[in-house]
Coordinates of C-alpha atoms in Angstrom, one line a residue:
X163 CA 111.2 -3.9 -1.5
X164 CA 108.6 -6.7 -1.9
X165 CA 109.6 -6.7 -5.8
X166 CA 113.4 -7.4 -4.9
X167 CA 111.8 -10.2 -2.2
X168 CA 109.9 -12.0 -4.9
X169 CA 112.9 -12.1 -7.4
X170 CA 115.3 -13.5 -5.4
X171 CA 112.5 -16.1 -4.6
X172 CA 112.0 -16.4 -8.4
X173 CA 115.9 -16.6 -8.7
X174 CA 116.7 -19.1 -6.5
X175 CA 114.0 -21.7 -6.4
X176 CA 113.6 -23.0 -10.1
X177 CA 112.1 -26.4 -8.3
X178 CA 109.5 -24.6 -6.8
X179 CA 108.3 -22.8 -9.5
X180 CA 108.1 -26.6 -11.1
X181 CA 105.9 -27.8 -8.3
X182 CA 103.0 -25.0 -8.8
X183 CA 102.8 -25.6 -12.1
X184 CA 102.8 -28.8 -11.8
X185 CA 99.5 -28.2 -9.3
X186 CA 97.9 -25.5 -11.4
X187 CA 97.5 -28.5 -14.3
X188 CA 96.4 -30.9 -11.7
X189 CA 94.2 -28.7 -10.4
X190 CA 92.6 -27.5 -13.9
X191 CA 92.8 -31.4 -15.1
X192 CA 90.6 -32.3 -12.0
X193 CA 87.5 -33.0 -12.1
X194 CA 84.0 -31.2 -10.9
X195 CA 82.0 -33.6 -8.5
X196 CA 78.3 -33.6 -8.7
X197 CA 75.7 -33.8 -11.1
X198 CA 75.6 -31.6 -14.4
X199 CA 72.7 -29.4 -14.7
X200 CA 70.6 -29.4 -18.0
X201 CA 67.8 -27.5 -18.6
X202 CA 64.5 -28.8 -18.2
X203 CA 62.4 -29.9 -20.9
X204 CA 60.3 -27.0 -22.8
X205 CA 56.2 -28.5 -21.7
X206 CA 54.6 -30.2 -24.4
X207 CA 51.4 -28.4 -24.5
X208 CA 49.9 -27.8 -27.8
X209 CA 48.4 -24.5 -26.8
X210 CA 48.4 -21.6 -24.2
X211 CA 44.1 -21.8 -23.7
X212 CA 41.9 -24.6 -22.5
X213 CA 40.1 -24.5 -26.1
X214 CA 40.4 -23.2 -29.0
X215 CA 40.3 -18.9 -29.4
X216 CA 38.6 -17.0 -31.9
X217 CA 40.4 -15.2 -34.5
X218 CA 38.7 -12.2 -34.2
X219 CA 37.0 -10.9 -30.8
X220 CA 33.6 -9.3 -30.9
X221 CA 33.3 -5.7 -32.1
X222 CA 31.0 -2.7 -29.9
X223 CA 30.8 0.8 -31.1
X224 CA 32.0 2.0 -28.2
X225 CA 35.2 3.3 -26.2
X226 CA 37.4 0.0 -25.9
X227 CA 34.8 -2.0 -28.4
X228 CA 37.0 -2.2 -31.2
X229 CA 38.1 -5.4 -32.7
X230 CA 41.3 -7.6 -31.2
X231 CA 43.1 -10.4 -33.1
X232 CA 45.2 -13.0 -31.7
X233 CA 48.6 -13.1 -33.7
X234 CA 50.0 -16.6 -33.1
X235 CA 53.7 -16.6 -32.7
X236 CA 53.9 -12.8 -32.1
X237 CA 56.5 -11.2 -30.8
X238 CA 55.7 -8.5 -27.7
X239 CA 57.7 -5.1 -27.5
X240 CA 59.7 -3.9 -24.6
X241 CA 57.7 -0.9 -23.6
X242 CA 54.6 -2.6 -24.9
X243 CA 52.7 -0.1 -23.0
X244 CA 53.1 2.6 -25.8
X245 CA 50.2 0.4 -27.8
X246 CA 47.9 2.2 -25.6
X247 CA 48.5 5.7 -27.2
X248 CA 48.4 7.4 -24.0
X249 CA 51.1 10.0 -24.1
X250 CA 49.9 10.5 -20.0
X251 CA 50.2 7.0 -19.5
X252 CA 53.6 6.4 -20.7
X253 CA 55.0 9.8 -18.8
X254 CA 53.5 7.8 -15.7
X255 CA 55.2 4.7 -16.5
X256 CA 58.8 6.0 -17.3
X257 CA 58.3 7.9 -13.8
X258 CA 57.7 4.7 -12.2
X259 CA 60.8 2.9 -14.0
X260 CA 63.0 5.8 -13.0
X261 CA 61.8 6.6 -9.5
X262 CA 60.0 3.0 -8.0
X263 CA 61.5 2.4 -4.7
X264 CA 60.7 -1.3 -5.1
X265 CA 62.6 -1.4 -8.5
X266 CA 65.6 0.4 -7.5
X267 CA 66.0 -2.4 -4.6
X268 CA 65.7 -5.2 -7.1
X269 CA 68.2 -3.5 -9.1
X270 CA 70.4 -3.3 -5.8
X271 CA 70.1 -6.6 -4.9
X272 CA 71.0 -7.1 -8.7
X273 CA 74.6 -5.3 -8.2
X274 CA 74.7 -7.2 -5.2
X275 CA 74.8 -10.8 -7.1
X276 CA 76.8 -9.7 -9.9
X277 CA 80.0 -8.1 -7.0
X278 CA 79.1 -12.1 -5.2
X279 CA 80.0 -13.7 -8.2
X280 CA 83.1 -12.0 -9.3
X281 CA 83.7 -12.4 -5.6
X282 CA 83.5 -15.8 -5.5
X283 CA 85.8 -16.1 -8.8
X284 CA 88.8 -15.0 -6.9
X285 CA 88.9 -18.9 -5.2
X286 CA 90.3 -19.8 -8.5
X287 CA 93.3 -17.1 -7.7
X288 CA 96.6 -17.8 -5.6
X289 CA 95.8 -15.8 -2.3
X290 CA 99.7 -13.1 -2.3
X291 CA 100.0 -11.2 1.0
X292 CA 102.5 -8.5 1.9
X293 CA 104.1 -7.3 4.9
X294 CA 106.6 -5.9 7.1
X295 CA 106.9 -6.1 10.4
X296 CA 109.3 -4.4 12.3
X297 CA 110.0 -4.2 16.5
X298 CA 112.7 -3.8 19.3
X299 CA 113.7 -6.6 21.5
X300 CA 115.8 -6.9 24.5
X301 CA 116.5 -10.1 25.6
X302 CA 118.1 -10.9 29.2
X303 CA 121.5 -11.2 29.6
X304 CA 121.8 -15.4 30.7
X305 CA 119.3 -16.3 27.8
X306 CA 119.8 -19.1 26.2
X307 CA 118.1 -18.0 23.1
X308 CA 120.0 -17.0 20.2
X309 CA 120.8 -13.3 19.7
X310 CA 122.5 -11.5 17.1
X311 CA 126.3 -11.8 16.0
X312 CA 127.1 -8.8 17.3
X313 CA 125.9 -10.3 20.5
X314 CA 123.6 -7.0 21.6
X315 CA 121.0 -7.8 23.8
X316 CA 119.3 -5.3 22.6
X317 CA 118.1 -4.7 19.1
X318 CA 115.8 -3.8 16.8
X319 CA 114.6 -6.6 13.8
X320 CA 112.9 -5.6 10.7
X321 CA 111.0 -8.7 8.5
X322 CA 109.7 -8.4 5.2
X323 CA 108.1 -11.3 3.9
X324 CA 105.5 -12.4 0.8
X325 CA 103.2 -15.6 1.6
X326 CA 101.8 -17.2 -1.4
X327 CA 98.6 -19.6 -0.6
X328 CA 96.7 -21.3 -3.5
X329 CA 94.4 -24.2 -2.7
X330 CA 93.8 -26.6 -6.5
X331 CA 90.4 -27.2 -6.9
X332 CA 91.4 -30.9 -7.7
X333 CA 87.4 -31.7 -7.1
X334 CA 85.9 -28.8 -8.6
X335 CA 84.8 -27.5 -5.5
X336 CA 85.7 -23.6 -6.3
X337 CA 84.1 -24.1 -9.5
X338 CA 80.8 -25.6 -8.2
X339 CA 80.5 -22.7 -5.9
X340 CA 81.2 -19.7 -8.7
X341 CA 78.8 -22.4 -10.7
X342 CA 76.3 -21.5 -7.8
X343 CA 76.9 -18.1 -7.4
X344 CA 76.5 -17.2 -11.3
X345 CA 72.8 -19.1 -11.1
X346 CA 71.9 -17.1 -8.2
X347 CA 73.0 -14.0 -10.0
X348 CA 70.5 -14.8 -12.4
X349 CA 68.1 -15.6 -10.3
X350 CA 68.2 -12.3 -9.1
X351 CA 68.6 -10.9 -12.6
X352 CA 65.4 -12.1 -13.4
X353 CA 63.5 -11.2 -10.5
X354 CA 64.7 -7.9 -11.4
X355 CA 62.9 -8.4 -14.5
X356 CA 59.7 -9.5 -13.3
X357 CA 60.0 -6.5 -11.2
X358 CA 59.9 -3.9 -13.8
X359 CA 57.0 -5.6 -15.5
X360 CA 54.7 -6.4 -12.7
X361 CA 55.6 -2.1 -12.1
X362 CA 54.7 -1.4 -15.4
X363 CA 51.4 -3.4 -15.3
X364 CA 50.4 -2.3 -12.2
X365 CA 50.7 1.3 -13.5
X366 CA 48.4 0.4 -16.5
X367 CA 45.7 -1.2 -14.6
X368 CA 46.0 1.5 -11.8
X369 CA 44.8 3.8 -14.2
X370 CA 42.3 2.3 -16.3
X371 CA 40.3 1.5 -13.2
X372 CA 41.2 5.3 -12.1
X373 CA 39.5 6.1 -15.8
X374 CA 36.9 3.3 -14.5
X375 CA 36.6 5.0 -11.2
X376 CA 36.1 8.5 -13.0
X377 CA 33.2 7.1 -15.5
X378 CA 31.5 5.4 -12.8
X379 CA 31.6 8.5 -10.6
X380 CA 30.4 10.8 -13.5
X381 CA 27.4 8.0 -14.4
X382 CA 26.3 8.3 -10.3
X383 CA 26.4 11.8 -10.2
X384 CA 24.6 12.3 -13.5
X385 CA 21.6 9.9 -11.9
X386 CA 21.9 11.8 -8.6
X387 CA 20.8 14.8 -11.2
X388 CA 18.1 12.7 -12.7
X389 CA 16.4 11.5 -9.4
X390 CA 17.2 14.4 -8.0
X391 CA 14.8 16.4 -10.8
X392 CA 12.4 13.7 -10.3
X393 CA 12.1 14.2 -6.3
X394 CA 11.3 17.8 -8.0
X395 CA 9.3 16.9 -9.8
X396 CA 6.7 14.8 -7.3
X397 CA 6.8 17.7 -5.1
X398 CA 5.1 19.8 -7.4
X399 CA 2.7 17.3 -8.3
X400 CA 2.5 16.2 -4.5
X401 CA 1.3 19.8 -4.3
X402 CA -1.5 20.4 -7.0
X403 CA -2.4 16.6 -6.1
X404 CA -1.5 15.0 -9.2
X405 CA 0.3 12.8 -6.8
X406 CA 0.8 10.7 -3.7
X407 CA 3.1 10.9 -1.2
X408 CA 3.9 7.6 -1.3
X409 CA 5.5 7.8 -4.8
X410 CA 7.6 11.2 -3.3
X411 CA 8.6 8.8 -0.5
X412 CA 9.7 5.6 -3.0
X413 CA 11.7 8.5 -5.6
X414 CA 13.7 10.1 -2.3
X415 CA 14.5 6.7 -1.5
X416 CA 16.0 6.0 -5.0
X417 CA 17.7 9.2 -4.8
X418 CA 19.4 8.4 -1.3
X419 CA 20.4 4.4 -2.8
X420 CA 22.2 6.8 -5.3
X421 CA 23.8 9.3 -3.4
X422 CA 25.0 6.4 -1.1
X423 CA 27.1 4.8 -4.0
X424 CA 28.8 8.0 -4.5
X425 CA 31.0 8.3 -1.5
X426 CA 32.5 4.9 -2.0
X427 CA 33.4 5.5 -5.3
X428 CA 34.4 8.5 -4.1
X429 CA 37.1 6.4 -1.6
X430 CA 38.4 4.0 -4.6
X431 CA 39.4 7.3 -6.5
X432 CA 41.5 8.8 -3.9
X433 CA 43.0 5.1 -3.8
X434 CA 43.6 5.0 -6.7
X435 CA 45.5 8.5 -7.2
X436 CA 47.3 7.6 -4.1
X437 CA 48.7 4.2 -5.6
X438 CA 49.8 6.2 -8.9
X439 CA 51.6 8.7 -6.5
X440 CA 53.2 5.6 -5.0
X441 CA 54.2 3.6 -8.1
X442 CA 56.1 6.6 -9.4
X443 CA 57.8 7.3 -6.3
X444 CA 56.1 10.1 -4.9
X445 CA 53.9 10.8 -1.6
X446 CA 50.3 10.2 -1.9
X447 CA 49.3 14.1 -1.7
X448 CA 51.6 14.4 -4.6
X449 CA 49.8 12.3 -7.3
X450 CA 48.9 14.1 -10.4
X451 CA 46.4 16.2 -10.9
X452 CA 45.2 14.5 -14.6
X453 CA 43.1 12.0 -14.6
X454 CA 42.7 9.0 -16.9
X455 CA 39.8 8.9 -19.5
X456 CA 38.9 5.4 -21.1
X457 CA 38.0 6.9 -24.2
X458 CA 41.4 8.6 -24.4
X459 CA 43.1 5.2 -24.1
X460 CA 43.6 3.4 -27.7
X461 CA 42.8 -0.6 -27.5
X462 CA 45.7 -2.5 -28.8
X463 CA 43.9 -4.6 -31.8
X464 CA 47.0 -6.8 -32.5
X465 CA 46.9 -9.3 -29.6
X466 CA 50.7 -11.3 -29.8
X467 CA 49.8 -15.4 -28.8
X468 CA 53.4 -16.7 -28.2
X469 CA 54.1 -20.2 -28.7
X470 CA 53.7 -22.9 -25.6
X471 CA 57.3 -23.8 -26.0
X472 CA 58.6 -19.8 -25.9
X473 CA 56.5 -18.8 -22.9
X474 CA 59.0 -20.7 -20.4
X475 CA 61.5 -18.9 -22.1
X476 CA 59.7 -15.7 -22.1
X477 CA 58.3 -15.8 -18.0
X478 CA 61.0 -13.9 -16.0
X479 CA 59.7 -16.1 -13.0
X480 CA 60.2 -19.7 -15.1
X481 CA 63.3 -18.0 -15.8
X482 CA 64.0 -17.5 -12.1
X483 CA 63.0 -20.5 -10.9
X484 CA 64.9 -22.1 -13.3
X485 CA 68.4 -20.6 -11.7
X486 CA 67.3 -21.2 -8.3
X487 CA 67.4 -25.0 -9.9
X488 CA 70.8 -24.5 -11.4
X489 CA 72.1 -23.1 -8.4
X490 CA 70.9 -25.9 -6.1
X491 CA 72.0 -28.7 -8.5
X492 CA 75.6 -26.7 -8.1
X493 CA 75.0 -27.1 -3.8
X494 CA 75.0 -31.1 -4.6
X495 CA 78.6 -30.7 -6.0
X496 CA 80.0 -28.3 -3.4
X497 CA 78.6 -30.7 -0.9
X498 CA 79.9 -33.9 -2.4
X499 CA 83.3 -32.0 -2.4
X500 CA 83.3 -30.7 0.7
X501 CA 83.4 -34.7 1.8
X502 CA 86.8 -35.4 -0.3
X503 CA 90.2 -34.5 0.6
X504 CA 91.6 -30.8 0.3
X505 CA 94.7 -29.7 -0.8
X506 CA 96.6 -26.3 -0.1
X507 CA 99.4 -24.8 -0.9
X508 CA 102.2 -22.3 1.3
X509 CA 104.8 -20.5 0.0
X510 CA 106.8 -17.6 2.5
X511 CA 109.4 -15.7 1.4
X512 CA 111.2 -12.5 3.0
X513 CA 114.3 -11.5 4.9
X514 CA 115.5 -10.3 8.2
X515 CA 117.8 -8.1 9.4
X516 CA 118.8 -5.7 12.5
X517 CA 118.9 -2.3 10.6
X518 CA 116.5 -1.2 7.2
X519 CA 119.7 -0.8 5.2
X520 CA 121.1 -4.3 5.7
X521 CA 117.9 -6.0 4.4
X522 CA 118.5 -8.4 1.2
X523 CA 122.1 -8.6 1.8
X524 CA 123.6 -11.7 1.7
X525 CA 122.6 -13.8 4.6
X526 CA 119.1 -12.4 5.2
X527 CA 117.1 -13.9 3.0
X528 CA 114.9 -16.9 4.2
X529 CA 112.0 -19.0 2.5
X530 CA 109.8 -21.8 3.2
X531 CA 107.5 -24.2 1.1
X532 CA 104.8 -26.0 2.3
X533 CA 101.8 -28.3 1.3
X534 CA 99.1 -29.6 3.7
X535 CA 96.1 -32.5 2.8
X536 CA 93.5 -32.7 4.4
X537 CA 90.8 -35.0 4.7
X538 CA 87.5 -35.3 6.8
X539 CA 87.5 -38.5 9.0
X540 CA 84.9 -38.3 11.3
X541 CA 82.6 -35.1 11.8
X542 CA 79.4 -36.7 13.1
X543 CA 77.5 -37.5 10.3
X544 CA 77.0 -33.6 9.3
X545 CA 78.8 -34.0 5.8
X546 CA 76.7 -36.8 5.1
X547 CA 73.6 -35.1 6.1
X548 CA 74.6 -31.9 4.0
X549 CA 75.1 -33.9 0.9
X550 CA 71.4 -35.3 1.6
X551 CA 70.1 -31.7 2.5
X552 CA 71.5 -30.4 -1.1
X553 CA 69.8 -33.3 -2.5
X554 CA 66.5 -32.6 -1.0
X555 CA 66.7 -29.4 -2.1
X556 CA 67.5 -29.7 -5.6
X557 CA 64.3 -31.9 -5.4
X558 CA 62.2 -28.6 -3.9
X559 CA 63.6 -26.3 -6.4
X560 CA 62.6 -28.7 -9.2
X561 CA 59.4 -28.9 -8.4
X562 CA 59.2 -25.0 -7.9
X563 CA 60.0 -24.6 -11.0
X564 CA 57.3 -27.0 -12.2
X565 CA 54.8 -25.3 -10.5
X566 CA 55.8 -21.9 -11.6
X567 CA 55.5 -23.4 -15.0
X568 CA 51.8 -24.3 -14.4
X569 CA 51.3 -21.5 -12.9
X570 CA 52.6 -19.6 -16.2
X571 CA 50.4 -21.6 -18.1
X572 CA 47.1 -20.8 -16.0
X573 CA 47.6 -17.0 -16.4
X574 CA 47.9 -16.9 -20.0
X575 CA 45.2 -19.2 -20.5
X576 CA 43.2 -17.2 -17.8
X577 CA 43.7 -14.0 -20.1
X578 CA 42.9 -15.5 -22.7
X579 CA 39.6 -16.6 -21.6
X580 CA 38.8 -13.0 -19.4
X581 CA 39.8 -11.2 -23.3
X582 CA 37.7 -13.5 -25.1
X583 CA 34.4 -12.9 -22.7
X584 CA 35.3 -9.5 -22.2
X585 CA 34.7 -8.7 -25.5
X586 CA 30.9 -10.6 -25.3
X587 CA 30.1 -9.3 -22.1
X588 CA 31.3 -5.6 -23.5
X589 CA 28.7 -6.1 -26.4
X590 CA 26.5 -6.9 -24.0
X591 CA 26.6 -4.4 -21.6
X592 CA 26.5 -1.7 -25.0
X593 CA 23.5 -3.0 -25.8
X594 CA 22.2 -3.2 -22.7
X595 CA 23.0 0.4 -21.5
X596 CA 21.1 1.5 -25.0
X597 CA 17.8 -0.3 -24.0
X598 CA 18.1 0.9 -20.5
X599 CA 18.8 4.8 -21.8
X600 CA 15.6 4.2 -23.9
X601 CA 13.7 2.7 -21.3
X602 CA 14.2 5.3 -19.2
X603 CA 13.4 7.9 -21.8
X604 CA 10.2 6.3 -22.5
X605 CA 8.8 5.9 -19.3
X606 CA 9.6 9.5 -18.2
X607 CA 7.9 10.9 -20.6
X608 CA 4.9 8.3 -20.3
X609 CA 5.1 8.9 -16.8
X610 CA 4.4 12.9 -17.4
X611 CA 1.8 12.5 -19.7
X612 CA 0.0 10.4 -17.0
X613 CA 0.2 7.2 -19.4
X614 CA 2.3 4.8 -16.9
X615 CA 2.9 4.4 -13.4
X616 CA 5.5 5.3 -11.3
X617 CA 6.4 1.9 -10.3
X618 CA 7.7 1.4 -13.9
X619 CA 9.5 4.6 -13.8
X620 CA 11.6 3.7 -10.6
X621 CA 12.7 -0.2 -12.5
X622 CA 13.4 2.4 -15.5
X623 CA 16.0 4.3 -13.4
X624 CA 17.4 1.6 -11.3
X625 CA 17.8 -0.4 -14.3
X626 CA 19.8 2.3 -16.0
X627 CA 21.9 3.0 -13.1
X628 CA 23.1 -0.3 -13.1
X629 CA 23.6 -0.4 -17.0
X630 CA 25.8 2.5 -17.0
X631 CA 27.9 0.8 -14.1
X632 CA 28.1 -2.4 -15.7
X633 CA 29.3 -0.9 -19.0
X634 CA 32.0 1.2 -17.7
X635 CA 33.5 -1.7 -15.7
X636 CA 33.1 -3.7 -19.0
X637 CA 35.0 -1.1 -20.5
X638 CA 37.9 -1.2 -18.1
X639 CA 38.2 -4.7 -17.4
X640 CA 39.1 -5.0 -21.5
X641 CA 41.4 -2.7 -21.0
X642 CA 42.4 -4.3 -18.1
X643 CA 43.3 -7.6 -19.7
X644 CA 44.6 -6.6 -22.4
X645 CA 47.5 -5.9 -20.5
X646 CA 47.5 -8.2 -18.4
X647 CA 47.7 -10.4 -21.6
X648 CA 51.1 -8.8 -22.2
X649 CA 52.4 -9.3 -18.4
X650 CA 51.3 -12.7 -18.7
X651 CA 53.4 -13.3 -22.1
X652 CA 56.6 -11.9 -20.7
X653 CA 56.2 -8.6 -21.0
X654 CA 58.8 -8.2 -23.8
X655 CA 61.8 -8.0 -21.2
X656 CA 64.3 -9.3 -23.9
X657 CA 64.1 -6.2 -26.6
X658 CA 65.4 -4.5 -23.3
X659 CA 69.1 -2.8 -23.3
X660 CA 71.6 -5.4 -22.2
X661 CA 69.1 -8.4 -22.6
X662 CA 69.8 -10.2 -25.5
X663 CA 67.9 -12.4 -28.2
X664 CA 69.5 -15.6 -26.8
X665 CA 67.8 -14.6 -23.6
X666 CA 64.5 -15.2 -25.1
X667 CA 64.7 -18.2 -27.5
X668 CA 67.8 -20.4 -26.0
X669 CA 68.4 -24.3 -27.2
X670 CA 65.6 -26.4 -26.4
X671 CA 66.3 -27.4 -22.6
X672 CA 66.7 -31.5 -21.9
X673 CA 66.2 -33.4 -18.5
X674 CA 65.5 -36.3 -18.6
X675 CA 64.0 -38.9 -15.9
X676 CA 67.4 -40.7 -15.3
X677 CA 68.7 -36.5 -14.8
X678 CA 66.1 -36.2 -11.6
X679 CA 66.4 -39.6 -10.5
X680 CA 70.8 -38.7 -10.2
X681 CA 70.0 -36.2 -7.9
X682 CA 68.1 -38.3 -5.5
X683 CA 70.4 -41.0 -4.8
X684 CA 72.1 -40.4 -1.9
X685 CA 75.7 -41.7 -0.3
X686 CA 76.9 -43.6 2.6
X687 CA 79.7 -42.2 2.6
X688 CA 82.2 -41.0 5.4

């Protein structure tokens, strides 16, 4: 029925059919209003660090000692994770991609963008509606009114009709907003991104210091063993008077000070356990029973050192706040337009008749054509102010996205400078716990053979304690930042499926001072 409507409208209006085309080029001739965004200008730093790195970091014969070069220029892989050798750790981490509440709402609020956009493209579509309408009238006998030939009062009227609307985007408005709409789908996108790598990285650090947590738990307990045989000790000399009971009194002293620091640690372990339950989408009571071991976990020895130019186009959050710029440089436009006159377009065709059967005979058919500008006059200043607003804001998203590049720039060089330490304050605490281990073995024994005090012996054991601590957190914060060195870089988000090369490396970006300066000149118009 609607298909016989539409060709007789087809059929008998050949001038019609002139005038919409004759709009759809005026409207795709027209022009967008507002500026043009460019990209801005990659920062010309001549290096990630505040000085110059080693090549080589220092080397400890110990888990998480080994040896790490900085690769300049190299590239990171997706599930860069994998460098740890871990085949625990990277079951953990595809549990957390696959079953992360947080990650699965990013990736909702991903879908969510992409169905916006293609929502917003339909502007650029004539709007066709359908219907039919059908009722029974009565009209009083002395009306005036018209009623049908047959001269019934009372009938019944049946109206099928098609109405065509289109609205040319003669100043780009439609345009500016899908322009919009597409940079805040990205936006999202990218968040998205950053997403699954701040997941992944939390997973990694979560359990190295689980593995920390574990080490330093085993190290207290093992010294609650030593003092503990040392409290045993004094009492048997307490008793045959080989001592006094002051030196009992200082050793059950040391041994509570380390039995204290147990429970704690103690505390941070369940923590920890309960944040890898969460990560990977489970209740707390259901984290895994395995725990992490640092000297299970392989050091990555090939450290990637991307180029100050790439890391903007490697940061999912420069990336992101990038977009947001786009999409507000679009807002000028669509403000600028919504100030300028607006055309649309009507178009209604259909016929009417008194029974079903009789519809599209001859004499039933009616059709209409219409076109309506429109132009804001006077609306208070708001248009004005909205223009300004947009401006403004392009202004705040600008700068965001400066900031976020600093920002970028501070982490990688704070990496940087944590790996390069960690690797002198590893050695450090390596030797360290060695002299302590001896100490401690030397005055014991000196201690029983009578030739030094116990005074010495306690610094011995207190000074091993803290050894042992200090080198396992040594141990872990390496780790630590070594990943943290691959979050920092990007996280290798572009190897991903469905994120191309040209995500990662795109033309060099350009905005120049007159670009920035566009968008704060503002209009006294209307």
């Amino acid at each position: 029925m609607i298909g016989r409507v539409l060709s007789a409208f087809r059929a008998t209006q050949p001038p019609a059919r002139h005038f919409l085309a004759a709009v759809a080029v005026l409207s795709i001739a027209g022009c967008a209003v507002g500026p043009d965004f460019h990209k801005p200008v990659a920062p010309d730093a001549g290096s990630l660090g505040a000085g110059s790195l080693p090549a080589t970091t220092g080397i400890a014969n110990i888990a998480g000692g080994q040896a790490q070069q900085f690769v300049s220029g190299g590239d990171i892989p997706a599930d860069w994770w994998m460098l740890f050798h871990s085949p625990a750790l990277n079951a953990l981490i595809e549990q957390s991609l696959a079953h992360n509440p947080d990650l699965k709402a990013a990736q909702a609020a991903l879908a969510v963008a992409r169905e916006s956009t293609k929502a917003g493209r339909g502007a650029y579509y004539p709007s066709v509606t359908a219907g039919l309408s059908a009722s029974r009238e009565q009209d009083p006998p002395g009306a005036l009114a018209p009623v049908p030939s047959n001269n019934a009062f009372l009938y019944n009227l049946f109206t099928p009709q098609v109405s065509v609307s289109y609205v040319p985007d003669v100043f780009g408005l439609n345009r500016r907003t899908v322009e919009s709409l597409k940079a805040q789908e990205q936006s999202v996108r990218f968040q998205a991104i950053a997403a699954r790598i701040t997941l992944s990285s939390n997973v990694v650090a979560a359990a190295v210091q689980q593995a920390s947590l574990c080490a330093q738990v085993a190290a207290t307990r093992e010294l609650v063993g030593i003092n503990s045989h040392m409290v045993e000790i004094l009492k048997y000399q307490l008793d045959k008077g080989y001592a006094g009971r002051l030196d009992l009194a200082a050793q059950e002293a040391q041994l509570a000070q380390v039995e204290a620091a147990l429970p704690p640690l103690l505390t941070q372990l369940a923590q920890q356990d309960h944040l890898l339950a969460v990560l990977a989408g489970r209740f707390p009571g259901e984290a895994p029973t395995e725990k992490f071991d640092l000297a299970s976990l392989h050091l990555p020895q090939q450290l990637p050192l991307s180029l100050p130019s790439a890391l903007v186009a490697q940061r999912p959050d420069v990336r992101q706040a990038e977009a947001n710029m786009h999409a507000a440089s679009a807002q000028v436009g669509v403000a600028i337009a919504n100030r300028l006159p607006n055309i649309s377009l009507t178009a209604n065709a259909g016929s009417t008749a008194l029974a079903i059967n009789q519809l599209f005979k001859s004499g039933t058919g009616f059709w209409s054509l219409g076109a309506d500008l429109a132009a804001p006059v006077f609306q208070g200043g708001s248009l004005r102010h909205q223009e300004r607003a947009a401006r403004a804001a392009y202004v705040e998203a600008s700068e965001q996205y400066r900031s976020t590049v600093l920002t970028a720039f501070q982490n990688v060089a704070d990496t940087l400078a944590a790996l390069q330490h960690d690797a002198e304050g590893l050695q450090a605490a390596a030797t360290a716990a060695d002299a302590a281990k001896l100490t401690l073995d030397l005055s014991q024994r000196q201690y029983k053979d009578g030739y030094a005090g116990y005074l010495s012996l306690l610094g011995a054991e207190q000074g091993y304690q803290q050894a042992r601590i200090a080198l396992v957190q040594a141990q872990a914060s390496r780790y630590a930042d070594t990943a943290a060195l691959f979050q920092a870089l990007g996280g290798g988000w572009w190897h991903g499926a469905g994120n191309g090369p040209a995500d990662a490396a795109p033309a060099p970006p350009r905005l120049s001072d007159s670009d920035h300066a566009r968008t704060n000149r503002d209009s006294d118009e209307k």
